[in-house]
Coordinates of C-alpha atoms and ligand atoms in Angstrom, one line a residue:
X1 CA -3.2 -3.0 23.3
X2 CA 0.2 -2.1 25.1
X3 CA 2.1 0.4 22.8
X4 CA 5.7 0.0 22.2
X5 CA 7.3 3.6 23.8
X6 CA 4.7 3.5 26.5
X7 CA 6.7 5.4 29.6
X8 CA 8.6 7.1 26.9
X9 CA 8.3 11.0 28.0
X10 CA 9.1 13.6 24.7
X11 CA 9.8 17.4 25.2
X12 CA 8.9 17.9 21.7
X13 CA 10.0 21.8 21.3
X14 CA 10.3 21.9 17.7
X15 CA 7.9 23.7 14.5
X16 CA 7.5 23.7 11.0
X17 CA 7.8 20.0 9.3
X18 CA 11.0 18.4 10.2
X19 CA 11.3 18.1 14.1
X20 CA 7.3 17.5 13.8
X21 CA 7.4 15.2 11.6
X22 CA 9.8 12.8 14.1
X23 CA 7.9 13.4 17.2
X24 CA 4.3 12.8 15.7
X25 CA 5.8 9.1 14.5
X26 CA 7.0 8.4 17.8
X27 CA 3.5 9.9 19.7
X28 CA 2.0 7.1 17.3
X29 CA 3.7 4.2 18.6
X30 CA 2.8 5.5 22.2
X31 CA 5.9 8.2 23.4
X32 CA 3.8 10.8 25.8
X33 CA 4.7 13.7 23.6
X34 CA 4.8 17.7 24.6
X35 CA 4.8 19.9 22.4
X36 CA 6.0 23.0 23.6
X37 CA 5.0 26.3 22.3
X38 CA 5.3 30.1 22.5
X39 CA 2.5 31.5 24.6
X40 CA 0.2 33.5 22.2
X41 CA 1.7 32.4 18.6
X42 CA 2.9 28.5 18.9
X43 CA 4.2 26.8 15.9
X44 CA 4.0 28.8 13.1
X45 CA 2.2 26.3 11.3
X46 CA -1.1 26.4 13.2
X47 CA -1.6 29.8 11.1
X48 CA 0.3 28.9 8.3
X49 CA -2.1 28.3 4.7
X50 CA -5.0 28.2 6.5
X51 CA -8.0 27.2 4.9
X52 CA -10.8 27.8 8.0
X53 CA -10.3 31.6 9.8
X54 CA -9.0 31.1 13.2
X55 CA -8.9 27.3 13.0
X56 CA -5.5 25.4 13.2
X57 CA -4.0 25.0 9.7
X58 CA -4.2 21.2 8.2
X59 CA -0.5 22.0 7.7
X60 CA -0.2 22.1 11.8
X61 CA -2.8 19.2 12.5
X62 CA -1.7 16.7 10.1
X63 CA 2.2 16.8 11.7
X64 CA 1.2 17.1 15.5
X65 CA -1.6 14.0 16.2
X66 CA -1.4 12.1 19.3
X67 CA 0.5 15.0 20.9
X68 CA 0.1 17.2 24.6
X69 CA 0.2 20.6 24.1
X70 CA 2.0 23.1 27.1
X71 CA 2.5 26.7 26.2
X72 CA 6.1 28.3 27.8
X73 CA 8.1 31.0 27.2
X74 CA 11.2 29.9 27.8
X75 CA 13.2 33.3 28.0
X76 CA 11.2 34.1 31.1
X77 CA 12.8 32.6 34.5
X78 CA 9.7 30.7 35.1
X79 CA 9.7 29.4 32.0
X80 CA 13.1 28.0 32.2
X81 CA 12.1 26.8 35.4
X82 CA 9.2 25.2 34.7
X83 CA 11.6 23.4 31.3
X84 CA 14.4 22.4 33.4
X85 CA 11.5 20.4 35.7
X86 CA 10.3 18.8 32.2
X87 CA 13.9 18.2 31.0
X88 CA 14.9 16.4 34.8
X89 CA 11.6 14.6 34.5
X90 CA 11.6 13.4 30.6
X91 CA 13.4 10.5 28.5
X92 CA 14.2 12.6 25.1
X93 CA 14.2 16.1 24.2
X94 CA 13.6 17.1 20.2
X95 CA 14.4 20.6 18.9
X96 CA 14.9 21.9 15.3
X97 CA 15.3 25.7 16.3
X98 CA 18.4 27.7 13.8
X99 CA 21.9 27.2 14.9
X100 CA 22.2 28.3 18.3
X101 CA 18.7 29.1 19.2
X102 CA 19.0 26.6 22.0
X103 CA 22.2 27.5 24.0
X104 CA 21.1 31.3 23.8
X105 CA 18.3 30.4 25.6
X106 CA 20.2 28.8 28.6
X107 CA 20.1 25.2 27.4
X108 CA 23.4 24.2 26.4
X109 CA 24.6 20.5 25.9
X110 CA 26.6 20.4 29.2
X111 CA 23.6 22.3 31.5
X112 CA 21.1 19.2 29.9
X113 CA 23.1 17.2 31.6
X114 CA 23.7 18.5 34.7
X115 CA 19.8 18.5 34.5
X116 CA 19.8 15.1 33.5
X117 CA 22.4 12.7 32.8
X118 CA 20.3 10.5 30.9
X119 CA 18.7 13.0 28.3
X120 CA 18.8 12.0 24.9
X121 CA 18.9 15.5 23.0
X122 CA 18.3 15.4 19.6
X123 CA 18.4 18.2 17.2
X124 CA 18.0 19.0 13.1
X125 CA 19.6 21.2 11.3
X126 CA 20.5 22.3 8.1
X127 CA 24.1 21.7 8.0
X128 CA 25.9 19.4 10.3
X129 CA 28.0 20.4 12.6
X130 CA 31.4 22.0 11.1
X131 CA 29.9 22.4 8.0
X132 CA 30.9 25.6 6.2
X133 CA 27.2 26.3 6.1
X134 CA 26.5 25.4 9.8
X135 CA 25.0 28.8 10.7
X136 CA 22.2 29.0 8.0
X137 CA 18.7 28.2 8.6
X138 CA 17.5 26.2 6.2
X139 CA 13.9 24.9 4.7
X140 CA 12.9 22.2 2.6
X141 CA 13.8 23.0 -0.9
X142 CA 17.0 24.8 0.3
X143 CA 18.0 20.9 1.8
X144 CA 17.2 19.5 -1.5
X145 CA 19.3 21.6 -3.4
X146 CA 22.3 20.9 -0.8
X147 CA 21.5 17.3 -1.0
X148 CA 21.9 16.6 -4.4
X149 CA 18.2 15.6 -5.5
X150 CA 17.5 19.4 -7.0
X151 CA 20.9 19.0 -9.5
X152 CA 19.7 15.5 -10.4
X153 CA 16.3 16.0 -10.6
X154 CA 13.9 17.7 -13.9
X155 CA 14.7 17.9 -17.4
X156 CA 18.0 18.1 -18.4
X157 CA 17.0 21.4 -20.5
X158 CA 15.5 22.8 -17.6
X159 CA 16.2 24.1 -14.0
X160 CA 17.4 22.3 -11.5
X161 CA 13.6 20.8 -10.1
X162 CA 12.8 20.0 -6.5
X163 CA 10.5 17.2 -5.5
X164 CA 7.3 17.1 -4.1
X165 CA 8.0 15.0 -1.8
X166 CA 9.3 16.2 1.9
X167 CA 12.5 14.8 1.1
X168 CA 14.3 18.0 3.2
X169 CA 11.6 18.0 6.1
X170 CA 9.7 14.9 6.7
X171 CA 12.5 12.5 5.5
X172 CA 14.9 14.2 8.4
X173 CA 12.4 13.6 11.0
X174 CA 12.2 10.1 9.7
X175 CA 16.1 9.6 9.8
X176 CA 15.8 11.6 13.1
X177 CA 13.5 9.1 14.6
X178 CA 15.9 6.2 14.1
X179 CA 18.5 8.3 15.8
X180 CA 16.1 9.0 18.7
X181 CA 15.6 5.0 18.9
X182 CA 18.9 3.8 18.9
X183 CA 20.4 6.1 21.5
X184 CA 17.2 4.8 23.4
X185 CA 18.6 1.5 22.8
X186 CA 21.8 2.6 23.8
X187 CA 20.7 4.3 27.0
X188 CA 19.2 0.6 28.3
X189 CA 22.8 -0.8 28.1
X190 CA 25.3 1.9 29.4
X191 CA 22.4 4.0 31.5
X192 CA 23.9 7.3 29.7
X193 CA 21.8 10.2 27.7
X194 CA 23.5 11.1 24.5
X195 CA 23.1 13.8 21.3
X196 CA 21.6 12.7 18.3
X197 CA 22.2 15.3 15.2
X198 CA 20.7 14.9 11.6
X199 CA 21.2 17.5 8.7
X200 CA 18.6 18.1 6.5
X201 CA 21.8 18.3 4.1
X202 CA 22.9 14.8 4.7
X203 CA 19.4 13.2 4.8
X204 CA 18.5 14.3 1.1
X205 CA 22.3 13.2 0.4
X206 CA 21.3 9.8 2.4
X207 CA 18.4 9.4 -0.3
X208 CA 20.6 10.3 -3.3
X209 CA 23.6 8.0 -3.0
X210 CA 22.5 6.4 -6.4
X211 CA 23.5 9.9 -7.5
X212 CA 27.0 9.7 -6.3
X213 CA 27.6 6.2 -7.5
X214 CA 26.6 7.7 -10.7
X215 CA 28.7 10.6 -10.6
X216 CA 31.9 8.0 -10.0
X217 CA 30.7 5.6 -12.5
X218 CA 30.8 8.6 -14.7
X219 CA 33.9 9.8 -14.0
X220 CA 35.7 6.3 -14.9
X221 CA 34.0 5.9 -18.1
X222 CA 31.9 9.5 -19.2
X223 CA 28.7 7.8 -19.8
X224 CA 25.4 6.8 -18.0
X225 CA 24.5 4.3 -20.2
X226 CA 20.3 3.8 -18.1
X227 CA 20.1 7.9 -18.7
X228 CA 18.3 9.4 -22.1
X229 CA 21.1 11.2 -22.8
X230 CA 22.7 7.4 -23.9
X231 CA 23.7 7.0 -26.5
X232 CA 22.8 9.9 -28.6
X233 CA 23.2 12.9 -26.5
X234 CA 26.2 14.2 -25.0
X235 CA 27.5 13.9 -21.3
X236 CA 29.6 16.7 -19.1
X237 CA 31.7 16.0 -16.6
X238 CA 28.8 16.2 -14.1
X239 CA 25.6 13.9 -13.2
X240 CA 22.9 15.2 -15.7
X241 CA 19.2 15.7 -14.6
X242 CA 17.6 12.8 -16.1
X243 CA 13.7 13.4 -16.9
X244 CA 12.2 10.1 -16.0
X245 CA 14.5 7.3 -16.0
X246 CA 14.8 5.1 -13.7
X247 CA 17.7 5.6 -11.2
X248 CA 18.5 2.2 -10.1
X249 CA 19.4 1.3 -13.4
X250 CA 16.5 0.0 -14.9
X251 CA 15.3 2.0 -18.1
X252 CA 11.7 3.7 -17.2
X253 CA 9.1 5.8 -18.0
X254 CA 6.2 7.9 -17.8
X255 CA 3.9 7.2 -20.4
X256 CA 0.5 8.3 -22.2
X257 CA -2.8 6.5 -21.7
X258 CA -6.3 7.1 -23.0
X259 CA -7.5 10.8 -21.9
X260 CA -3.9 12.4 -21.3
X261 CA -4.5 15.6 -23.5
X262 CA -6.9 16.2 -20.6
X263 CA -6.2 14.7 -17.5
X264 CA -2.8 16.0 -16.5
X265 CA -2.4 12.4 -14.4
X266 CA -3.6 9.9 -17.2
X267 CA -0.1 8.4 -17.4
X268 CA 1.4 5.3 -16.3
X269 CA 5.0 4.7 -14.7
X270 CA 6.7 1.4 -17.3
X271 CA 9.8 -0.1 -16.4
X272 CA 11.3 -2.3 -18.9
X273 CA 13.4 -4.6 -15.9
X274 CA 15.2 -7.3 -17.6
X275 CA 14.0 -10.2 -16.4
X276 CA 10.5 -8.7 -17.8
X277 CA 11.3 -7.8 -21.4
X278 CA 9.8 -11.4 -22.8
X279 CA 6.2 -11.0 -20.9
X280 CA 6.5 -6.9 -22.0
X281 CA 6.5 -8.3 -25.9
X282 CA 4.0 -10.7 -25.2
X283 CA 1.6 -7.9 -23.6
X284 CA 2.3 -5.6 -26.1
X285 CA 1.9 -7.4 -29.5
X286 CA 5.4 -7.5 -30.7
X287 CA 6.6 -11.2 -29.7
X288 CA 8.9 -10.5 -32.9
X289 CA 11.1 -8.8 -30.6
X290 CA 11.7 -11.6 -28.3
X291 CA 14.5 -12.9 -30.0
X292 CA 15.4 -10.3 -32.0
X293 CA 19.0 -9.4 -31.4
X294 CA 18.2 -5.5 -31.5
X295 CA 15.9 -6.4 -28.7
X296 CA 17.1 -9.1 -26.6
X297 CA 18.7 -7.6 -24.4
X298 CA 19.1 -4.5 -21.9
X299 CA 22.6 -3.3 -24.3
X300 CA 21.1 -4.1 -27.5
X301 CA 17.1 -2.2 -26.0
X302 CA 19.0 1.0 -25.0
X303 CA 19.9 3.0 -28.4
X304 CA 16.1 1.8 -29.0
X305 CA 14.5 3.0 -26.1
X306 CA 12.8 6.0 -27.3
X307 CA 11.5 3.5 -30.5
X308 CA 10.2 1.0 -27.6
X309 CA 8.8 3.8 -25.1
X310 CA 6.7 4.9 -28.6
X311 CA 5.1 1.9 -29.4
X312 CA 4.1 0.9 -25.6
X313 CA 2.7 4.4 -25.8
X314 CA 0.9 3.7 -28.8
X315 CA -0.3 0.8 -27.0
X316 CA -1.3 2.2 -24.6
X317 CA -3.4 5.3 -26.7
X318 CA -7.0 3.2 -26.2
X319 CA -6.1 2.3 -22.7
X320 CA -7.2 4.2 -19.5
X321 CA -3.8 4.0 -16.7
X322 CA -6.1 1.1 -14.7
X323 CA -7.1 -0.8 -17.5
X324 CA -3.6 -0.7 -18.4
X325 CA -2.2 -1.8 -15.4
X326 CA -5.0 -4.5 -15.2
X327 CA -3.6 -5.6 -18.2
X328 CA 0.1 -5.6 -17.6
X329 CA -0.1 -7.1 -13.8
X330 CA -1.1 -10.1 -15.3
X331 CA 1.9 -10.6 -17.1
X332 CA 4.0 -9.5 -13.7
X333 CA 5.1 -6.4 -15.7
X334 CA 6.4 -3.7 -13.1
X335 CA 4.1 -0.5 -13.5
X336 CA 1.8 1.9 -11.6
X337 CA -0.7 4.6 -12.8
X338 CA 0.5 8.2 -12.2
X339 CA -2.0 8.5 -8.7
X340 CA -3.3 12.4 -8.1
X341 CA -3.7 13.3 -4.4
X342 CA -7.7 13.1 -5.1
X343 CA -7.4 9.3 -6.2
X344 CA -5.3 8.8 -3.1
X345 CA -7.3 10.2 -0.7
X346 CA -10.3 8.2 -2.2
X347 CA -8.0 4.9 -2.5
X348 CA -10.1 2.4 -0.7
X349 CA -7.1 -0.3 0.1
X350 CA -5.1 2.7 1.7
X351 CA -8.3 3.7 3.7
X352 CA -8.3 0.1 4.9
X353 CA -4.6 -0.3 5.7
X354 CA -4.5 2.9 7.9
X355 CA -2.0 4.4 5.5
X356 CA -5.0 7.3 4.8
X357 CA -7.0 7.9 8.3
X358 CA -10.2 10.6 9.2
X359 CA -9.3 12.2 12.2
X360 CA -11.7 14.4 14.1
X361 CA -10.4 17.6 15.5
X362 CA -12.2 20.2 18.1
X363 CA -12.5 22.9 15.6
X364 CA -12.0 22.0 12.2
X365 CA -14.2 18.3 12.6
X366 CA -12.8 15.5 10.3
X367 CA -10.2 16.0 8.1
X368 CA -7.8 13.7 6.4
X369 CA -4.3 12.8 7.0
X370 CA -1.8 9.9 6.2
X371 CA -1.3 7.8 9.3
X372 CA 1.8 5.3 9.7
X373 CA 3.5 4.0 6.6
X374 CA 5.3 1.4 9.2
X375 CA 2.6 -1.6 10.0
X376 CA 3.1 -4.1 13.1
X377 CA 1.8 -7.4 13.7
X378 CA 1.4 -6.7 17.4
X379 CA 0.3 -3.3 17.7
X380 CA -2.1 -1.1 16.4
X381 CA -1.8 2.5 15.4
X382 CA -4.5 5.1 16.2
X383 CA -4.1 8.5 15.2
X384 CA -5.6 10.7 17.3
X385 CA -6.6 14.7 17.1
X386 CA -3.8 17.1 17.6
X387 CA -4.0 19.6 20.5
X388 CA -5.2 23.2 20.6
X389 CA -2.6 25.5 21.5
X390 CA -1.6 25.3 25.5
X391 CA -4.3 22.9 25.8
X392 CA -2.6 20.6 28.2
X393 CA -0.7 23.7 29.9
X394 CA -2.2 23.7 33.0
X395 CA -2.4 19.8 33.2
X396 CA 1.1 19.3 32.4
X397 CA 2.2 22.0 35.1
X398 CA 0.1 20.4 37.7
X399 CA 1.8 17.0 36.9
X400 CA 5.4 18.7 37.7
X401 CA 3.7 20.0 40.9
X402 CA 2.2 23.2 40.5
X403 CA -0.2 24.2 42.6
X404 CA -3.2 26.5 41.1
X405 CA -2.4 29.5 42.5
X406 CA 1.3 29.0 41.1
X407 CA -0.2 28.5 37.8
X408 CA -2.4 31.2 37.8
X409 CA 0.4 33.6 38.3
X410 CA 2.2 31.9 36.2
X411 CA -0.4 32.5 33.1
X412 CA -0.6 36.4 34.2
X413 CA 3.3 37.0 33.7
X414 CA 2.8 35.2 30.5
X415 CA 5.5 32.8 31.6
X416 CA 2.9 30.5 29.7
Ligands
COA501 N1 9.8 30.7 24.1 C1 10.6 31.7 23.9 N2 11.4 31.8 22.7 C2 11.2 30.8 21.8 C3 10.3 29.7 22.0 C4 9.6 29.7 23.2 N3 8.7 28.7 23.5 N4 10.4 28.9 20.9 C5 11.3 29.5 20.1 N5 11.8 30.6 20.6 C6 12.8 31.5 20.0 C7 14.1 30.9 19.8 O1 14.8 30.8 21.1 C8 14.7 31.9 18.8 O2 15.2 33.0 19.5 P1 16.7 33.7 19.2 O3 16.8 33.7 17.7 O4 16.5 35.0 19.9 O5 17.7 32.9 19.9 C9 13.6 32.3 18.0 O6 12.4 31.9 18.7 C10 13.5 31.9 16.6 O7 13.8 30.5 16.5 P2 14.3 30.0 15.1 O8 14.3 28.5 15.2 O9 15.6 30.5 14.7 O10 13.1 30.4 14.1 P3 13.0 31.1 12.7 O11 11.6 31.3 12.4 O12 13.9 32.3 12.6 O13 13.7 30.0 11.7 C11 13.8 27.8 10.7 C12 12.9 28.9 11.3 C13 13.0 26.6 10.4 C14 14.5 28.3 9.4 C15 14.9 27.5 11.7 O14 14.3 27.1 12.9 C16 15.9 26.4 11.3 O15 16.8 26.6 10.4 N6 15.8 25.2 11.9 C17 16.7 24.1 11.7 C18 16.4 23.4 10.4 C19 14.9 23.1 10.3 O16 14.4 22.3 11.1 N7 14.3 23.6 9.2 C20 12.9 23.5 9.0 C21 12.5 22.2 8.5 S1 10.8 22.0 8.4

């Protein structure tokens, strides 16, 4: 089966997560992507938490499958030389280096083109550009604390809390890769190469804009009435971190199921949406509240939401999370169990769907990784091993027409 960015040529010279991230996705739907690396070291993640000596890290192999690997150091001539051939001869060019890092090495915006008009150059970084912060480098819990999600996120008693998830990293490469695509899209129409920039900033921001409506909602009226803090507890001037509530505006919650005093994931995640409060009574045991004015609807729920929260709980006290659920689907009651990463990676359904792939690797054999979250109808997704460092060096080099002995001197002077 015929992938969709077949003939699509990547110079993927980014590390870490973010740039990775991006490049993997479109490797999967069939972009020839090369990574390109430092001679010696590469990214930074092949060493980084490593949990085999002298293997590549999990961190490294589970953001680089379906990738070609070329070592080049591109602040010696022949390494420049050997980029500008790649950058004449390739489609899109991906970098997430710190401010600057690319036009000190010779590769400014305007010398891309002269290379190649039609190069579609697309960069992260921290800050956009302009910002007052545009010459920090930045990581992932440093973007979700310029984003908004750390301030809004956690207990309002506590800290400011980052999330789990990649929301700094991953989630830029994500927004990067529609960037990519549509300047792709562009390209077909007007024949011209363009840059595509995404801030880590503005990506967390992107997924916090419920946050900013609150913050304006809040400044009109001074309450949040969906937030815990309504109506007993007291509101500043700013958007409070709100525990577990649900942020689109329907009242939520993490709750207790059978075995939570020890299994730190025996929970369940209960919204009460309006449209299900009447099948909630029902699979509770308290069809008294149906059409109880105190209870009927979301206004007259909320200054009893901690009341309701307690008896689902106590509900739920005899109930494991799946029996729960099991229970609660059947009434089309909106809910998940709290999932550890050990139930996911065991999750048979995600094992079928592809979501959760085994992927062998030369040194480390099978390991697990999560493949694409995006499904098509007419194509199929493989994920594929990533490469060892340089392994596709001398391959690559001979495709831009090295010769061997070129290559060979090439590999003495370290050039890659
Ligand atoms: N050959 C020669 N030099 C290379 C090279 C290669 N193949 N690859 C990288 N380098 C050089 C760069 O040119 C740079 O040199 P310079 O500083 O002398 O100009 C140097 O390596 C360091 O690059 P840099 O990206 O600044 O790495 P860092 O380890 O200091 O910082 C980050 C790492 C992630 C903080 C930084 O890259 C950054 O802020 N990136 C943008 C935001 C981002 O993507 N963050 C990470 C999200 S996962």
């Amino acid at each position: 089966m015929s992938k969709a960015l077949e003939g699509i040529k990547i110079i993927d010279f980014t590390h870490v997560q973010a740039g990775p991230a991006c490049t993997q996705l479109l490797a999967w739907f069939g972009a020839d992507v090369i990574k390109v690396e430092r001679p010696g070291s590469g990214d930074v993640t092949r060493s980084q938490l490593r949990d085999i000596p002298d293997a590549d890290a999990l961190y490294f192999i589970m953001l680089n499958s379906n990738k070609r690997s070329i070592t080049l150091n591109t602040k010696t001539p022949e390494g420049k030389e050997v980029l500008e051939k790649l950058i004449r001869e390739s489609d899109v060019m991906v970098e997430n280096f710190g401010p600057g890092a690319l036009d000190r090495m010779g590769f400014t915006w305007e010398h891309i083109m002269e290379l190649n008009p039609k190069m579609i150059l697309a960069s992260v970084k921290g800050f956009s550009e302009g910002h007052h912060y545009e010459d920090l480098k930045v990581y992932e819990n440093v973007a979700q604390c310029a984003g908004g999600a750390a301030s809004t996120s956690g207990w309002w008693d506590g800290p400011p809390t980052v999330s789990g998830a990649a929301l700094g990293d991953s989630n830029t490469g994500m927004h990067l890769a529609i960037g990519i695509l549509t300047a792709l899209r562009a390209r077909d129409k007007d024949g011209k190469g363009q840059k595509v920039a995404v801030s880590m900033q503005d990506s967390v921001l992107n997924l916090c804009r419920v946050k900013l409506r609150d913050q304006q909602r809040l400044d009109r009226i001074g309450y949040l009435e969906e937030y815990p803090q309504y109506p007993h507890g007291e509101f500043s001037d700013v958007v409070p971190r709100g525990g577990n509530a649900g942020g689109g505006g329907q009242p939520g919650w993490v709750l207790k199921c059978k075995g939570w005093e020890t299994d730190p994931n025996a929970y369940i995640y209960f919204t009460i949406q309006g449209h299900a409060w009447a099948p909630i009574c029902d699979a509770i045991g308290k069809p008294e509240w149906k059409n109880d004015p105190d209870y009927m609807t979301a206004e007259a729920r909320q200054p009893h939401i901690k009341e309701i929260f307690a008896t689902i709980e106590a509900w739920l006290g005899d109930k494991t999370k799946y029996e729960a659920v099991n229970i609660l689907r059947k009434f089309d009651i909106p809910c998940s169990p709290v999932l550890s990463m050990k139930e996911i990676a065991a999750d048979a359904s995600l094992r079928e769907s592809g979501t959760i792939v085994e992927v062998e690797h030369k040194q480390r054999g099978k390991y697990l990784t999560v493949g694409s979250p995006i499904k098509f109808s007419d194509m199929d997704v493989e994920v594929t091993g990533s490469p060892l460092l340089g392994e596709h060096t001398d391959e690559i080099l001979t495709e831009l027409g090295y010769d061997n002995e070129k290559i060979a001197s090439m590999h003495k002077a370290g050039a890659v």
